[in-house]
Amino acid sequence: MGNWVKTIGCWLVVLSSSALAMTPGQDDFLKAEKFLQKRQYGQFKLAFEKLHNHPLAPYLETRWLQTQFHKKPITEIDQFFKEYAEQPPAIQLRKRWLSYLARRQEWNLFLSYYQPTSNLSLQCQRVKALEQTKKQFDAIREGQEIWLMGVSLPKACDKLFAGWKRYGYLSQDLIYQRMINALPKRQHKLVRYLKRRMDSSYLAKAKVVEYFWRHPNMIFTQKNALEQTPQVRFMVLNKVLKKHPEFLLSYANHKVFNGLDQEQKQALRKTALHASALQSPSNIYEWYEIAQSNRLLSEELQQDFLQGAITSQNWPLYTHLFKLTDEPFKQEPKWQYWQGRALSSLGASLKQSRPFYETAALHRDYYGFMASQKLGVSASMNHAPTHVPASIMQRIKLEPGIKRALALFDLGRIVPARREFQAVFDQQNVDGKQALAILAARLEWPDRAIMSLAQIKSWHDLQLRFPLAHDHLFDLAAKKNNINKNWIYGIARQESAFMQDARSPVGATGLMQLMPSTARTISRRMRVAYSSKRLTDPSYNIQLGSHYLHSLLKRFDGNRILATAAYNAGPGNVKRWLKKNTGPLDIWIEQIPFNETKEYVQRVLTYSTIYSYRLGYLQPILDDSTISAWAQLQPEELKISDANMKQNDKG
């Protein structure tokens, strides 16, 4: 194992020297780009003459053509689109060209160049173009589809619909319908805006709908509930049944269900069944029969019923449902692990439970690793290197899009580099996609290697999927904070997949996805200058993130499970969960109320175990210190269960 790791280390050192080599002509490219920015077009042309073979020449040409839009170089633009088709430089130019034509109100030309896009601004400009070219039917149909999306729209759409309002195209009914669509999407600001545009009669209707949305339980008791449209009633019923699935039984014959079509009724049954499987273990048999009689017993629903039995620790129910579960679904490691666990809890012999643990332990995942620990055997890694013919590797390296991606990567322009990489990836067969993953790893671009293999569901090359990125930084952080290096790696792998510029919708940033407020607090404790811009710097991010992990580990008395959960959900939530439950460790993880956090903890434990293997030693998924720390939280009679995790199952 040690020699294998050393070999990999040497391989990465060799690769790093080539990865850092700049694409030839980068200085000339930057000079030409600066001439364009300063509008020194004569000097730009002279500089560009030397760059026709440079990978990034299309980007310079794109920017040059933008300066020439007013001269109508249609043939040049057409030639560019023809040469680069749907590659990123052409996509970028088309977007700018269409925006220019829209500003100039050259609508026929706009429509001739328009291509289907997810860009809402361009979609709204297309509707405007259809209007202006007397294609009213298509304009109204497409415009209404955009309007009724129930989300806030860009300025180009605001201008379009302001015109619709002036010309009477926006009826009160359309405004009311958009508000209804916005409610389940939590577009509160949009809802308030739309209510201001309603007349008194529609506003009164809107307030009733909003009341039911905020108080969904009242749909069964308020008389005016029956006056609501089937769409509104379905929307509210779907919401209430997620929290109170029992209402489907107690109000089965209620008039509020009248007028709903069969598809809506079936959808409500599914909602209630999924919720009941997880929330109502006491009458789960009744729900199971409902699912069977309505032919709704999908694989997903079977999973929910089994999960409900696990979280309620109803082991007779679990073993009963397990027998009823379809093959090969029951062969999944999760259900095999819990069948072994259920049998053990029911007092079955080791001979009876062991086969289920053994089946689970064949797999490289959370439940496989947990089963391995139960059996006292090493976790199965099942590593299989990715092999691609040299000819395919050579072809991939010569792809123009890859040359552009690497040139952009050299310049630190990560987002457009990623865009180019993905555009090439989308055009490849499986061998080509695997070659791209290998190439990304060689260039020390770990997030592309990870994402490439994930997109083709290729899971077995642990060297590519779990790279030792920024190894010296993680090593320093582990030693300084006295925490396991493989744990920090597991956190970073789950948080960002080593995408150093990763930014979540709520603002978490960098390799270890630090919230700015948290990072500011940590930097103050460390007496390190805080910089929000530096959160995308791996060194700074790992320094702060590892210190935060250390503080959480200390706060939770060395309990790595709780510290991991707190890193995701916050220490306050973890403390509340502990007050409600301190049972066996594997059960506690299953009972984490936030599904995101439950999966997060399981993945970090799994990834940490894999990283212990990658670093040359193989730890069990739960180390002795974690088990001991957990045991201190439990009542005396429960300590035996988790203590047994330390012991090999010799039966």
XYZ file of C-alpha atoms in Angstrom:
651
model
C 0.000 0.000 0.000
C 2.743 2.447 1.013
C 4.663 1.915 -2.261
C 1.461 2.419 -4.243
C 0.873 5.791 -2.563
C 4.512 6.841 -3.100
C 4.210 5.972 -6.783
C 1.120 8.129 -7.101
C 2.901 10.976 -5.317
C 5.820 10.845 -7.759
C 3.394 10.690 -10.688
C 1.642 13.837 -9.488
C 4.942 15.677 -9.037
C 5.882 14.896 -12.636
C 2.479 15.998 -13.858
C 2.461 19.215 -11.861
C 5.469 20.588 -13.694
C 3.740 20.177 -17.044
C 0.416 21.383 -15.675
C 1.908 24.716 -14.716
C 3.496 25.382 -18.114
C 1.839 28.339 -19.788
C 0.270 27.939 -23.213
C 2.703 29.495 -25.739
C 1.748 33.015 -26.779
C -0.225 33.876 -23.643
C 1.581 37.212 -23.233
C 0.752 38.155 -26.820
C -2.873 37.181 -26.229
C -3.113 39.376 -23.130
C -1.573 42.330 -24.985
C -4.065 41.979 -27.848
C -6.923 41.718 -25.376
C -5.784 44.903 -23.649
C -5.661 46.760 -26.983
C -9.299 45.787 -27.536
C -10.293 46.943 -24.073
C -8.648 50.313 -24.714
C -10.213 50.527 -28.195
C -6.780 50.703 -29.792
C -8.037 48.817 -32.820
C -5.058 49.453 -35.092
C -2.638 47.970 -32.601
C -5.070 45.136 -31.936
C -5.094 44.143 -35.615
C -1.303 44.054 -35.714
C -1.175 41.951 -32.545
C -3.952 39.641 -33.750
C -2.000 38.814 -36.924
C 0.452 36.853 -34.758
C -2.302 34.954 -32.939
C -4.328 33.171 -35.627
C -3.111 29.786 -34.364
C -3.488 30.635 -30.682
C -6.187 28.517 -28.947
C -7.937 31.637 -27.629
C -7.993 33.509 -30.943
C -11.771 32.850 -31.284
C -12.375 34.839 -28.088
C -10.462 37.799 -29.475
C -12.392 37.489 -32.720
C -15.656 37.396 -30.777
C -14.820 40.624 -28.985
C -13.629 42.247 -32.201
C -16.851 41.373 -34.014
C -18.827 42.919 -31.155
C -17.104 46.235 -31.827
C -18.139 45.956 -35.474
C -21.851 45.114 -35.051
C -22.875 48.593 -36.179
C -21.087 48.046 -39.507
C -23.246 44.972 -40.181
C -20.454 42.485 -40.963
C -23.128 39.818 -41.502
C -20.917 37.591 -43.644
C -18.150 37.628 -41.015
C -20.628 36.794 -38.259
C -22.165 33.996 -40.322
C -18.714 32.596 -41.037
C -17.867 32.646 -37.323
C -21.088 30.803 -36.425
C -20.408 28.272 -39.159
C -16.836 27.656 -38.017
C -17.540 27.354 -34.294
C -21.123 26.052 -34.401
C -22.342 25.454 -30.827
C -18.966 25.896 -29.177
C -18.682 28.427 -26.319
C -17.163 31.309 -28.379
C -20.075 31.095 -30.848
C -22.648 30.828 -28.044
C -21.161 33.934 -26.451
C -21.197 35.862 -29.742
C -24.760 34.801 -30.584
C -26.014 36.056 -27.228
C -24.345 39.463 -27.738
C -25.498 39.652 -31.369
C -29.115 38.923 -30.459
C -29.041 41.499 -27.661
C -27.684 44.057 -30.133
C -30.396 43.266 -32.698
C -33.067 43.546 -29.989
C -31.782 46.976 -28.947
C -31.847 48.025 -32.614
C -35.341 46.512 -32.978
C -34.263 44.541 -36.037
C -36.777 41.840 -35.299
C -36.731 39.811 -38.520
C -32.974 39.514 -38.296
C -33.290 38.634 -34.598
C -35.644 35.736 -35.377
C -33.371 34.431 -38.124
C -30.451 34.128 -35.679
C -32.409 33.016 -32.615
C -31.892 29.479 -31.313
C -33.704 27.774 -28.398
C -32.127 28.827 -25.123
C -32.716 28.740 -21.372
C -31.864 32.459 -21.219
C -35.108 34.173 -20.144
C -34.019 37.597 -21.411
C -33.553 36.212 -24.914
C -36.830 34.288 -24.673
C -38.679 37.508 -23.849
C -36.914 39.331 -26.656
C -38.060 36.565 -28.996
C -41.669 37.130 -27.883
C -41.224 40.827 -28.637
C -39.814 39.944 -32.056
C -42.817 37.702 -32.770
C -45.151 40.550 -31.841
C -43.377 43.037 -34.060
C -43.369 40.664 -37.034
C -47.133 40.092 -36.703
C -46.914 36.552 -35.342
C -49.390 37.371 -32.577
C -50.632 33.853 -31.863
C -47.101 32.520 -31.207
C -46.175 35.654 -29.259
C -49.142 35.337 -26.887
C -48.662 31.586 -26.422
C -44.932 31.832 -25.671
C -45.315 34.997 -23.609
C -47.985 33.461 -21.399
C -45.783 30.404 -20.786
C -43.029 32.697 -19.501
C -45.440 34.846 -17.478
C -46.993 31.842 -15.745
C -43.660 30.348 -14.650
C -44.308 31.961 -11.274
C -40.776 33.294 -10.766
C -39.186 36.733 -10.909
C -38.131 37.632 -14.430
C -35.226 39.692 -15.853
C -35.580 43.298 -17.028
C -36.041 42.329 -20.673
C -39.194 40.479 -19.617
C -40.376 43.385 -17.451
C -40.286 45.621 -20.522
C -42.224 43.069 -22.553
C -44.982 42.629 -19.992
C -45.203 46.356 -19.290
C -46.210 46.640 -22.945
C -48.706 43.812 -22.535
C -50.276 45.685 -19.652
C -50.629 48.864 -21.734
C -52.303 46.976 -24.569
C -54.583 44.931 -22.310
C -52.947 41.537 -22.890
C -52.440 40.976 -19.146
C -55.852 40.048 -17.841
C -56.666 39.945 -14.139
C -56.995 36.200 -14.499
C -53.397 35.893 -15.758
C -52.127 38.018 -12.865
C -54.090 35.886 -10.387
C -52.863 32.641 -11.980
C -49.236 33.763 -11.816
C -49.649 34.519 -8.120
C -50.977 31.000 -7.505
C -47.995 29.523 -9.362
C -45.580 31.700 -7.361
C -46.816 30.547 -3.934
C -45.318 27.018 -3.879
C -42.068 28.439 -5.274
C -41.786 30.756 -2.247
C -41.658 33.843 -4.429
C -43.010 36.055 -1.638
C -41.864 39.357 -3.124
C -43.471 38.472 -6.455
C -46.726 37.501 -4.714
C -46.886 40.904 -3.008
C -46.166 42.675 -6.291
C -48.884 40.769 -8.152
C -51.459 41.477 -5.444
C -50.841 45.194 -5.928
C -51.809 44.801 -9.584
C -55.157 43.109 -8.879
C -58.550 44.762 -8.771
C -60.634 44.422 -5.608
C -62.469 41.240 -6.635
C -59.323 39.339 -7.619
C -57.457 40.664 -4.591
C -60.157 39.212 -2.339
C -59.768 35.827 -4.074
C -55.990 36.036 -3.788
C -56.149 36.704 -0.052
C -58.279 33.595 0.472
C -55.810 31.450 -1.489
C -52.918 32.925 0.470
C -54.757 32.197 3.737
C -55.184 28.523 2.818
C -51.552 28.309 1.712
C -50.393 29.650 5.078
C -52.909 27.561 7.052
C -53.361 24.426 4.908
C -55.106 22.459 7.685
C -58.081 24.806 7.321
C -58.835 23.414 3.855
C -60.954 20.741 5.585
C -62.950 23.031 7.874
C -63.560 26.315 6.033
C -66.677 26.376 3.849
C -65.094 28.644 1.247
C -62.481 25.944 0.587
C -64.993 24.291 -1.734
C -65.148 27.500 -3.780
C -61.464 27.227 -4.703
C -60.406 25.862 -8.080
C -59.206 22.242 -8.293
C -55.683 23.572 -8.894
C -55.705 25.577 -5.658
C -57.228 22.741 -3.641
C -54.704 20.266 -5.039
C -51.814 22.612 -4.235
C -52.963 23.129 -0.630
C -53.870 19.469 -0.067
C -50.474 18.379 -1.338
C -48.833 20.696 1.172
C -50.900 19.586 4.166
C -50.565 15.863 3.409
C -46.772 16.117 3.529
C -47.051 16.953 7.232
C -50.295 15.161 8.086
C -50.671 12.087 5.862
C -53.331 10.734 8.241
C -55.733 13.396 6.917
C -56.053 11.363 3.723
C -57.717 8.625 5.791
C -59.707 10.757 8.217
C -61.053 13.049 5.464
C -61.273 10.413 2.726
C -64.863 11.339 1.778
C -64.529 15.097 2.232
C -66.026 17.266 -0.508
C -62.725 19.117 -0.873
C -61.556 16.216 -3.054
C -64.505 16.638 -5.429
C -63.574 17.917 -8.866
C -59.979 16.759 -8.701
C -59.046 14.592 -11.665
C -57.660 11.079 -11.260
C -54.085 12.208 -11.862
C -54.336 14.760 -9.040
C -55.934 12.248 -6.653
C -53.247 9.691 -7.414
C -50.547 12.315 -6.817
C -52.082 13.137 -3.409
C -52.111 9.456 -2.466
C -48.412 9.264 -3.366
C -47.647 12.321 -1.237
C -49.508 10.889 1.756
C -47.975 7.447 1.346
C -44.411 8.752 1.207
C -45.018 10.941 4.260
C -46.793 8.189 6.186
C -44.042 5.673 5.524
C -41.579 7.983 7.255
C -43.863 9.562 9.874
C -46.552 7.052 10.858
C -44.927 3.734 11.830
C -47.816 2.891 14.177
C -50.276 2.296 11.326
C -47.782 1.546 8.594
C -49.455 -1.774 7.700
C -52.642 0.085 6.793
C -50.681 2.439 4.550
C -48.858 -0.482 2.966
C -52.203 -2.052 2.016
C -53.400 1.271 0.559
C -50.258 1.443 -1.562
C -50.762 -2.112 -2.810
C -54.468 -1.697 -3.574
C -53.815 1.531 -5.519
C -50.848 0.016 -7.365
C -48.573 2.693 -5.949
C -46.017 0.443 -4.291
C -43.059 1.783 -6.256
C -39.430 1.064 -5.427
C -39.176 4.553 -3.948
C -42.184 3.942 -1.698
C -40.866 0.564 -0.554
C -37.699 2.404 0.419
C -39.713 4.912 2.459
C -41.570 2.161 4.327
C -38.305 0.421 5.185
C -36.766 3.733 6.275
C -39.748 4.403 8.528
C -39.244 1.053 10.230
C -35.539 1.830 10.755
C -36.016 5.281 12.271
C -38.752 3.965 14.599
C -36.586 0.911 15.430
C -39.535 -1.346 14.688
C -37.475 -4.425 13.874
C -40.352 -6.916 13.487
C -41.880 -4.525 10.954
C -38.565 -4.092 9.140
C -37.965 -7.823 8.763
C -41.562 -8.299 7.577
C -41.299 -5.524 4.973
C -37.876 -6.767 3.892
C -39.393 -10.146 2.995
C -42.075 -8.406 0.916
C -39.573 -6.185 -0.908
C -38.826 -6.903 -4.547
C -35.567 -8.380 -5.783
C -32.983 -7.065 -6.663
C -33.941 -3.977 -4.641
C -33.456 -5.789 -1.338
C -29.889 -6.674 -2.382
C -28.805 -3.049 -1.989
C -26.228 -2.710 0.816
C -28.417 -0.401 2.902
C -31.268 -2.867 3.216
C -28.894 -5.818 3.696
C -27.118 -3.985 6.523
C -30.359 -3.136 8.288
C -31.737 -6.650 7.872
C -28.643 -7.916 9.667
C -29.018 -5.171 12.255
C -32.738 -5.920 12.733
C -32.124 -9.636 13.203
C -29.377 -8.910 15.747
C -31.695 -6.567 17.648
C -34.377 -9.269 17.698
C -31.949 -11.702 19.319
C -31.136 -13.750 16.234
C -27.913 -15.726 16.177
C -24.797 -14.406 14.469
C -25.185 -17.184 11.948
C -28.530 -15.666 10.882
C -27.444 -12.014 10.679
C -23.921 -12.490 9.341
C -24.873 -13.290 5.684
C -26.648 -9.947 5.368
C -23.651 -8.040 6.741
C -21.375 -9.984 4.401
C -23.479 -9.067 1.360
C -23.463 -5.395 2.353
C -19.722 -5.440 3.091
C -18.921 -6.267 -0.530
C -19.809 -2.680 -1.441
C -17.797 0.528 -1.192
C -20.334 2.795 0.474
C -21.514 3.901 3.914
C -23.518 0.748 4.670
C -20.845 -1.508 3.218
C -18.256 0.101 5.475
C -20.568 -0.112 8.504
C -21.158 -3.799 7.779
C -17.403 -4.383 7.444
C -16.919 -2.897 10.888
C -19.642 -5.156 12.309
C -17.787 -8.145 10.858
C -14.371 -6.898 11.954
C -12.987 -7.017 8.409
C -11.342 -4.381 6.231
C -13.624 -2.213 4.132
C -13.895 -3.228 0.475
C -12.388 -0.562 -1.786
C -12.838 -2.286 -5.154
C -10.442 0.147 -6.836
C -10.219 -0.267 -10.611
C -8.037 2.145 -12.624
C -9.471 3.756 -15.737
C -7.778 2.601 -18.942
C -8.069 4.508 -22.218
C -6.112 3.785 -25.427
C -3.235 6.197 -26.065
C -4.739 7.111 -29.439
C -7.894 8.431 -27.754
C -5.856 10.385 -25.208
C -3.921 11.974 -28.057
C -7.111 12.831 -29.959
C -8.650 14.440 -26.879
C -5.583 16.620 -26.276
C -5.830 17.914 -29.852
C -9.492 18.944 -29.551
C -9.701 22.737 -30.161
C -12.089 23.101 -27.225
C -9.643 21.371 -24.887
C -6.811 23.586 -26.107
C -8.997 26.594 -25.320
C -9.946 25.134 -21.934
C -6.315 24.610 -20.960
C -5.273 28.067 -22.169
C -8.062 29.631 -20.099
C -7.113 27.437 -17.148
C -3.504 28.683 -17.437
C -4.815 32.248 -17.209
C -6.865 31.456 -14.108
C -10.144 31.966 -15.990
C -11.731 28.932 -14.436
C -15.411 29.461 -15.307
C -14.962 29.800 -19.108
C -12.353 27.021 -18.964
C -14.925 24.747 -17.335
C -17.471 25.740 -19.967
C -15.091 24.755 -22.785
C -14.218 21.481 -21.066
C -17.892 20.573 -20.647
C -18.712 21.437 -24.264
C -16.098 18.945 -25.459
C -17.198 16.386 -22.861
C -20.805 16.511 -24.100
C -19.687 15.506 -27.605
C -17.647 12.440 -26.599
C -18.379 8.736 -26.307
C -17.577 6.907 -23.057
C -13.891 6.399 -23.918
C -13.528 10.072 -24.772
C -15.189 11.108 -21.523
C -12.906 8.838 -19.512
C -9.922 10.301 -21.366
C -11.037 13.776 -20.327
C -11.183 12.674 -16.685
C -7.626 11.322 -16.912
C -6.423 14.495 -18.642
C -8.012 16.701 -15.979
C -6.288 14.715 -13.230
C -2.928 15.018 -14.983
C -3.392 18.769 -15.184
C -4.272 18.977 -11.476
C -7.834 20.002 -12.255
C -9.508 17.653 -9.762
C -13.100 18.886 -9.929
C -13.261 18.148 -13.685
C -11.902 14.635 -13.158
C -14.460 13.977 -10.421
C -17.402 15.461 -12.322
C -16.472 13.728 -15.575
C -16.576 10.275 -14.005
C -19.728 11.119 -12.057
C -21.550 12.108 -15.239
C -20.908 8.697 -16.800
C -21.494 6.862 -13.488
C -17.967 5.456 -13.461
C -17.334 4.907 -9.753
C -14.347 2.598 -9.355
C -11.229 4.643 -10.106
C -10.465 5.957 -6.628
C -7.304 7.690 -7.787
C -9.328 9.964 -10.081
C -12.433 10.258 -7.912
C -10.597 10.939 -4.648
C -7.529 12.956 -5.635
C -4.913 14.079 -3.129
C -5.411 17.680 -4.204
C -3.487 20.388 -2.300
C -1.935 17.587 -0.270
C 0.669 19.736 1.488
C -2.029 22.223 2.585
C -4.221 19.490 4.064
C -1.154 17.973 5.729
C -0.248 21.275 7.390
C -3.856 21.870 8.469
C -4.164 18.394 10.010
C -0.933 18.732 11.990
C -1.639 22.273 13.153
C -5.159 21.450 14.366
C -4.401 17.909 15.550
C -7.201 16.365 13.496
C -7.199 13.504 11.015
C -6.111 14.493 7.528
C -8.471 12.003 5.907
C -11.408 13.660 7.721
C -10.541 17.129 6.391
C -10.195 15.593 2.934
C -13.591 13.909 3.323
C -15.217 17.229 4.249
C -13.637 19.106 1.320
C -14.500 16.318 -1.142
C -18.157 16.437 -0.083
C -18.375 20.224 0.173
C -16.886 21.266 -3.163
C -15.358 18.281 -4.968
C -12.244 20.528 -4.883
C -13.843 23.261 -6.958
C -11.923 26.104 -5.357
C -14.258 28.832 -6.655
C -17.432 26.961 -5.628
C -20.162 29.206 -4.272
C -23.474 27.933 -2.898
C -26.817 29.755 -3.338
C -26.558 30.973 0.274
C -22.993 32.236 -0.116
C -20.804 29.393 1.197
C -17.488 29.716 -0.624
C -14.395 27.761 -1.575
C -13.025 24.266 -1.066
C -14.532 23.857 2.395
C -17.625 25.981 1.650
C -17.259 28.561 4.400
C -19.994 31.085 5.031
C -18.470 34.603 5.084
C -19.835 35.251 8.589
C -18.310 32.007 9.895
C -15.015 32.712 8.141
C -14.899 36.194 9.671
C -15.421 34.780 13.175
C -12.770 32.088 12.686
C -10.219 34.545 11.298
C -10.751 36.766 14.345
C -10.134 33.813 16.680
C -7.017 32.887 14.710
C -5.847 36.505 14.563
C -5.649 36.244 10.796
C -6.763 39.103 8.541
C -10.185 38.382 7.054
C -10.678 38.650 3.296
C -13.837 37.509 1.521
C -11.935 37.474 -1.789
C -9.369 35.056 -0.385
C -12.013 32.454 0.454
C -11.438 31.015 -3.033
C -7.707 30.686 -2.266
C -7.174 27.019 -1.254
C -4.509 27.872 1.329
C -6.657 30.451 3.125
C -9.851 28.400 2.866
C -8.291 25.191 4.197
C -6.592 27.131 7.000
C -9.907 28.580 8.211
C -12.025 25.506 7.494
C -9.743 23.096 9.347
C -9.594 25.424 12.354
C -13.407 25.503 12.387
C -13.501 21.689 12.253
C -11.088 21.566 15.189
C -13.299 23.936 17.211
C -16.381 21.809 16.496
C -14.551 18.627 17.467
C -13.521 20.248 20.733
C -17.055 21.553 21.337
C -18.495 18.054 20.930
C -15.860 16.341 23.111
C -14.002 14.630 20.286
C -17.129 13.207 18.646
C -16.370 13.293 14.916
C -19.955 12.381 13.946
C -21.436 15.336 15.819
C -18.730 17.707 14.586
C -19.424 16.630 10.998
C -23.166 17.144 11.418
C -22.520 20.549 12.998
C -20.283 21.592 10.099
C -23.287 21.124 7.819
C -26.300 22.055 9.957
C -24.786 24.200 12.705
C -23.952 23.282 16.312
C -27.294 24.586 17.611
C -29.275 22.058 15.579
C -27.015 19.205 16.644
C -27.479 20.070 20.327
C -31.266 20.050 19.869
C -31.146 16.655 18.160
C -29.056 15.235 21.001
C -31.686 16.266 23.529
C -34.267 14.180 21.659
C -32.130 11.142 20.950
C -28.801 9.673 22.045
C -29.481 6.071 21.030
C -27.170 3.787 19.038
C -24.914 5.739 16.726
C -26.122 4.256 13.444
C -29.740 4.895 14.485
C -28.960 8.469 15.514
C -27.554 9.180 12.065
C -30.690 7.729 10.423
C -32.865 9.917 12.653
C -31.192 13.216 11.747
C -34.244 15.368 10.855
C -32.567 17.123 7.920
C -32.200 14.644 5.083
C -29.415 16.760 3.591
C -27.422 16.548 6.833
C -28.033 12.817 7.216
C -26.673 12.170 3.723
C -23.854 14.636 4.354
C -22.680 12.796 7.478
C -22.869 9.426 5.731
C -20.892 10.683 2.737
C -18.213 12.386 4.822
C -17.738 9.185 6.841
C -17.512 7.209 3.604
C -15.150 9.638 1.893
C -12.948 9.865 4.998
C -12.594 6.087 4.987
C -11.669 6.096 1.295
C -9.137 8.862 1.923
C -7.532 6.838 4.706
C -6.973 4.169 2.031
C -5.648 6.737 -0.449
C -3.227 8.073 2.165
C -1.745 4.637 2.765
C -3.598 3.407 5.830
C -7.115 2.044 6.085
C -9.244 3.120 9.024
C -12.641 1.645 9.920
C -15.522 4.003 9.240
C -15.923 4.572 13.002
C -12.652 4.878 14.885
C -12.308 3.988 18.568
C -12.306 7.614 19.721
C -15.607 8.284 17.927
C -17.240 5.190 19.405
C -15.941 6.037 22.891
C -17.103 9.648 22.614
C -20.539 8.463 21.526
C -20.778 5.965 24.373
C -20.407 8.774 26.902
C -23.654 10.322 25.629
C -25.812 7.241 26.107
C -27.763 5.657 28.936
C -25.878 2.725 30.467
C -28.071 0.056 28.875
C -27.362 1.374 25.347
C -23.584 1.575 25.672
C -23.152 -2.121 24.915
C -24.604 -1.762 21.389
C -22.064 0.784 20.218
C -19.218 -0.737 22.209
C -19.741 -3.862 20.140
C -18.651 -1.835 17.109
C -15.090 -2.173 18.454
C -15.260 -5.950 18.621
C -14.909 -8.351 15.727
C -17.933 -10.513 15.050
C -16.463 -14.000 15.436
C -19.711 -15.899 14.975
